[in-house]
C-alpha positions as a Python dict, from the first residue, in 0.01 Angstrom:
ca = {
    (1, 'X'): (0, 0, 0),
    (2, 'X'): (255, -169, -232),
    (3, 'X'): (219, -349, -572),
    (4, 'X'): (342, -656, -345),
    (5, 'X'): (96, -623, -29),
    (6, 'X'): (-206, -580, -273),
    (7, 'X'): (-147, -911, -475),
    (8, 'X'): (-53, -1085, -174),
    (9, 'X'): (-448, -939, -79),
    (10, 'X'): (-568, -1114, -402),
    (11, 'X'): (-354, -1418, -345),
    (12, 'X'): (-630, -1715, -363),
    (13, 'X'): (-899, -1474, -396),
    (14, 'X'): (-1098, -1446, -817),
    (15, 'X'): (-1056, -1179, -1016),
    (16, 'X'): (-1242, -1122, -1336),
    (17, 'X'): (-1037, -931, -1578),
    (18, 'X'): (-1288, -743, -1877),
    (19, 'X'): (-1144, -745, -2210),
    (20, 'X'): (-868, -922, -2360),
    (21, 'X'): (-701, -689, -2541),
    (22, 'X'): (-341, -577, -2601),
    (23, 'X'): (-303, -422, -2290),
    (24, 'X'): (-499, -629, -2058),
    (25, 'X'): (-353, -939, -2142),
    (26, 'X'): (31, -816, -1879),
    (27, 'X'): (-283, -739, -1635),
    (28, 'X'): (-370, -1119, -1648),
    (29, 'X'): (-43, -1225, -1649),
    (30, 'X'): (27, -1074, -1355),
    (31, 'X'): (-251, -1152, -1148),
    (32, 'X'): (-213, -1555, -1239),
    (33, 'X'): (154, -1502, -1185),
    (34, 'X'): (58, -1406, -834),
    (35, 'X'): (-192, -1682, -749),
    (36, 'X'): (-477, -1531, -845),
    (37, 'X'): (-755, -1719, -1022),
    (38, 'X'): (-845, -1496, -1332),
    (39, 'X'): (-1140, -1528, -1499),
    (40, 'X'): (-1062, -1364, -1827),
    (41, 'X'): (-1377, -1256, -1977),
    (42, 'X'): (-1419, -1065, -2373),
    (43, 'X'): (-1701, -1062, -2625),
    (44, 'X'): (-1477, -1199, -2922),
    (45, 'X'): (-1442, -1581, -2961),
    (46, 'X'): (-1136, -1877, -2918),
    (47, 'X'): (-1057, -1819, -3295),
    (48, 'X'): (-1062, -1463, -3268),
    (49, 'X'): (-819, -1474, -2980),
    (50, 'X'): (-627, -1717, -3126),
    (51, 'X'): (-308, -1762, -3033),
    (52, 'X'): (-333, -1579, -2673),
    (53, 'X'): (-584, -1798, -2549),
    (54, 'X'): (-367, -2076, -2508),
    (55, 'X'): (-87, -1831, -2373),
    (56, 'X'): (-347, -1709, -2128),
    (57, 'X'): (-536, -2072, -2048),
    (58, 'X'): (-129, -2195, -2000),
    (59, 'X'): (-104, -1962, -1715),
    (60, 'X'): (-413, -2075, -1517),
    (61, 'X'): (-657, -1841, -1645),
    (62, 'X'): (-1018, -1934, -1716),
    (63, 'X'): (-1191, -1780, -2017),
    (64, 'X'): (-1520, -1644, -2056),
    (65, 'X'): (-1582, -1575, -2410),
    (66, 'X'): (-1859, -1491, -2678),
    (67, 'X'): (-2129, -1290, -2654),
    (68, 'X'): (-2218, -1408, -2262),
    (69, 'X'): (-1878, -1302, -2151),
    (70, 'X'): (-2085, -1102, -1913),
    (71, 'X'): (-2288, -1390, -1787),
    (72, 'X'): (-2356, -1484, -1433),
    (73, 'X'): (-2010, -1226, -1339),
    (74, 'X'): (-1887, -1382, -1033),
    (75, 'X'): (-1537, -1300, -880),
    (76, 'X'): (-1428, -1114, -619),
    (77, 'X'): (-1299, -826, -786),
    (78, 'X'): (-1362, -740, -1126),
    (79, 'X'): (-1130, -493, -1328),
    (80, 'X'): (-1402, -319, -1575),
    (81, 'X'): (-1188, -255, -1921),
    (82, 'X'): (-1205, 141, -1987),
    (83, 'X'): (-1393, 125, -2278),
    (84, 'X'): (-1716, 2, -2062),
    (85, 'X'): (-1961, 200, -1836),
    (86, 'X'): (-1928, 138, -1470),
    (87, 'X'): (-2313, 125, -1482),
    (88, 'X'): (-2327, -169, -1765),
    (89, 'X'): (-2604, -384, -1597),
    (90, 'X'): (-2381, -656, -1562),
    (91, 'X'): (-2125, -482, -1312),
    (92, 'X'): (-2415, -355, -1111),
    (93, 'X'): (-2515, -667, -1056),
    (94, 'X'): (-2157, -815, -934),
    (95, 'X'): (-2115, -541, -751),
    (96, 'X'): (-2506, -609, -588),
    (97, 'X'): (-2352, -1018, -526),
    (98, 'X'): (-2034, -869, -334),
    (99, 'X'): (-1774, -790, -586),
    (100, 'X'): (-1532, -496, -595),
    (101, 'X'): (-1542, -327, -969),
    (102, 'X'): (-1267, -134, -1007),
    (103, 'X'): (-989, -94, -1252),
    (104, 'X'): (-614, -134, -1342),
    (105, 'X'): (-608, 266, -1345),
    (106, 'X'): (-740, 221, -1008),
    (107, 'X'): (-493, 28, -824),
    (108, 'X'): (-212, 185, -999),
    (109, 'X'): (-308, 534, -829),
    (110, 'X'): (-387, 337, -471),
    (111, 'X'): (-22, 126, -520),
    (112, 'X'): (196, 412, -718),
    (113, 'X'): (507, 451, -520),
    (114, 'X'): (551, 804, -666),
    (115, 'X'): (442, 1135, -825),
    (116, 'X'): (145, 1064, -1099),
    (117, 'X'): (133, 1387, -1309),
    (118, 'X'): (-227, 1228, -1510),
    (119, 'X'): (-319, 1402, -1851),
    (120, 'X'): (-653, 1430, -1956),
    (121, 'X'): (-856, 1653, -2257),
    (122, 'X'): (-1054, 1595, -2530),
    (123, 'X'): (-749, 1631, -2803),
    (124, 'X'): (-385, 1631, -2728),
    (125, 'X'): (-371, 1344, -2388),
    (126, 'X'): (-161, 1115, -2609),
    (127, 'X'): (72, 1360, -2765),
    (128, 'X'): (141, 1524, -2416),
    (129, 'X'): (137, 1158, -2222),
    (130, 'X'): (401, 1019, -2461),
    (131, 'X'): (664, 1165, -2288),
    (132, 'X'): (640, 885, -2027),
    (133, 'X'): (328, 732, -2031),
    (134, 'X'): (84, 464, -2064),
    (135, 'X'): (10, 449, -2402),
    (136, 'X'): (-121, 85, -2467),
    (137, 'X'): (41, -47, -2188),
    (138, 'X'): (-100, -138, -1749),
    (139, 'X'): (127, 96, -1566),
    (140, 'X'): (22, -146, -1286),
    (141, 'X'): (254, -416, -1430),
    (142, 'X'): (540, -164, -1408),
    (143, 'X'): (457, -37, -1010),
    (144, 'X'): (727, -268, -866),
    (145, 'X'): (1003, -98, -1036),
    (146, 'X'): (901, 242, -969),
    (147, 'X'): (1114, 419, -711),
    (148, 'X'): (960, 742, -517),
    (149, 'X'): (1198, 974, -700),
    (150, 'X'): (992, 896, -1058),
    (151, 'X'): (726, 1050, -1209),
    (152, 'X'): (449, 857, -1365),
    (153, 'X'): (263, 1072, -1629),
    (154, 'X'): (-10, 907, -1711),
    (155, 'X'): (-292, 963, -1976),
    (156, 'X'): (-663, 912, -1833),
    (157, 'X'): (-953, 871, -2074),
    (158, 'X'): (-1298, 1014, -1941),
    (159, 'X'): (-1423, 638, -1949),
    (160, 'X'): (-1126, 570, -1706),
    (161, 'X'): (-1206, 897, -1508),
    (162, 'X'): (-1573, 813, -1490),
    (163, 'X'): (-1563, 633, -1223),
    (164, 'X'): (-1216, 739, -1017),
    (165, 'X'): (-1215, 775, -668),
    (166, 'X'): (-835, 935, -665),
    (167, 'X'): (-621, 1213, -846),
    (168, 'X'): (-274, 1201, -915),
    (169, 'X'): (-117, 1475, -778),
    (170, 'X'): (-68, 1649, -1077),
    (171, 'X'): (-304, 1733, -1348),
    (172, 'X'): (-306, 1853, -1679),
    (173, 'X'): (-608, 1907, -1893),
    (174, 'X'): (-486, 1990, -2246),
    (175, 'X'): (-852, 2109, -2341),
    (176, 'X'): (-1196, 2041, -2373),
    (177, 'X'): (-1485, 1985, -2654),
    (178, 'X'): (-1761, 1769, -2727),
    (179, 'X'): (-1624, 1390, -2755),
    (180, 'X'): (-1742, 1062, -2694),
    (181, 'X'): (-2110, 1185, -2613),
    (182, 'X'): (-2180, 845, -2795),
    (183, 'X'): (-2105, 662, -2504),
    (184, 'X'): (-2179, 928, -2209),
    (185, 'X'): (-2518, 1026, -2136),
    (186, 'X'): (-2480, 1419, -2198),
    (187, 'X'): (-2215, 1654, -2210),
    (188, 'X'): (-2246, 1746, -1836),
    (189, 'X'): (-2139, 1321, -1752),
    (190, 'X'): (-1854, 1403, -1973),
    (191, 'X'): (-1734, 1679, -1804),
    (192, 'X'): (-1845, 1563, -1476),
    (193, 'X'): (-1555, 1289, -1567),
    (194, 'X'): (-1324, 1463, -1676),
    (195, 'X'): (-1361, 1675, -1339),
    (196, 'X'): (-1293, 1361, -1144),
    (197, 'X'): (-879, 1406, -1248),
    (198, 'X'): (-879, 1708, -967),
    (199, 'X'): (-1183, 1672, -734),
    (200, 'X'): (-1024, 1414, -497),
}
């Protein structure tokens, strides 16, 4: 599937977009640019945001903001932020109502017209990645211009990995220690997620 064919599959369909950062904000862009309606949903507030909520309420987009953002989550697909647990109670219960959770990492892999060599480890991803990578920016957003001859190396946090149902075709793992057992349950989840980078 092309970039194209899967935002034409969106086209008048809602899409919730988690987190409003830096590099989600292209994400929402393109999705509203594509006639999606985006529901753009993050925990800070309208004065936090400041100036990109207007940017992003100019474009069509609908904010959820505050500490509900995760309210009453009701779109047809949802793109969980990387940062967040695919098992937050709020995405199991969109998920339980109908919706798709996935993420931009996601579709990328499913649309990618070419070679994805991903990166992965516990020291060292961003360093290796930076070579032609994703570092703070939706490789998504850049799909269209890909051509089959390119590689995409891509760097892919265990909180993006958690949950992946693909592998690029390539993968690196640079090493791996203890990290981040703050946010997964033990160190077996972690490397269960890093694992996910070759398994499929």
């Amino acid at each position: 599937m092309t970039i194209q064919e899967y935002l034409s599959s969106l086209r008048g369909k809602t899409a919730a977009v988690l987190g409003i950062g830096v590099s989600n904000t292209p994400l929402i862009e393109l999705l509203c640019r594509n006639g999606v309606q985006v529901i753009a949903c993050d925990k800070k507030s309208r004065e936090d945001l400041g100036e990109r909520v207007k940017q992003l309420e100019a474009l069509g987009a609908h904010l959820q903001l505050g500490e509900g953002y995760l309210d009453d989550l009701r779109a047809d697909v949802v793109f969980r932020t990387p940062g967040m647990r695919p098992d937050v109670p709020a995405l199991l219960e969109a998920k339980a109502r109908g919706s798709v959770v996935t993420s931009e990492m996601e579709i990328f892999f499913e649309v990618c017209p070419c070679t994805i060599i991903g990166v992965t480890g516990s020291d060292g991803k961003t360093t290796t990645t930076s070579i032609g990578g994703n570092i703070g920016h939706p490789l998504l957003c850049d799909a269209e211009k890909m051509q089959p001859e390119d590689f995409a190396v891509v760097e892919l946090s265990s909180f993006q990995l958690l949950d992946m149902k693909r592998s690029p075709h390539i993968a690196v793992m640079t090493n791996l220690a203890p990290n981040h057992l703050d946010v997964h349950k033990d160190m077996d989840e972690y490397i269960a997620a890093k694992e996910n980078i070759y398994l499929h």
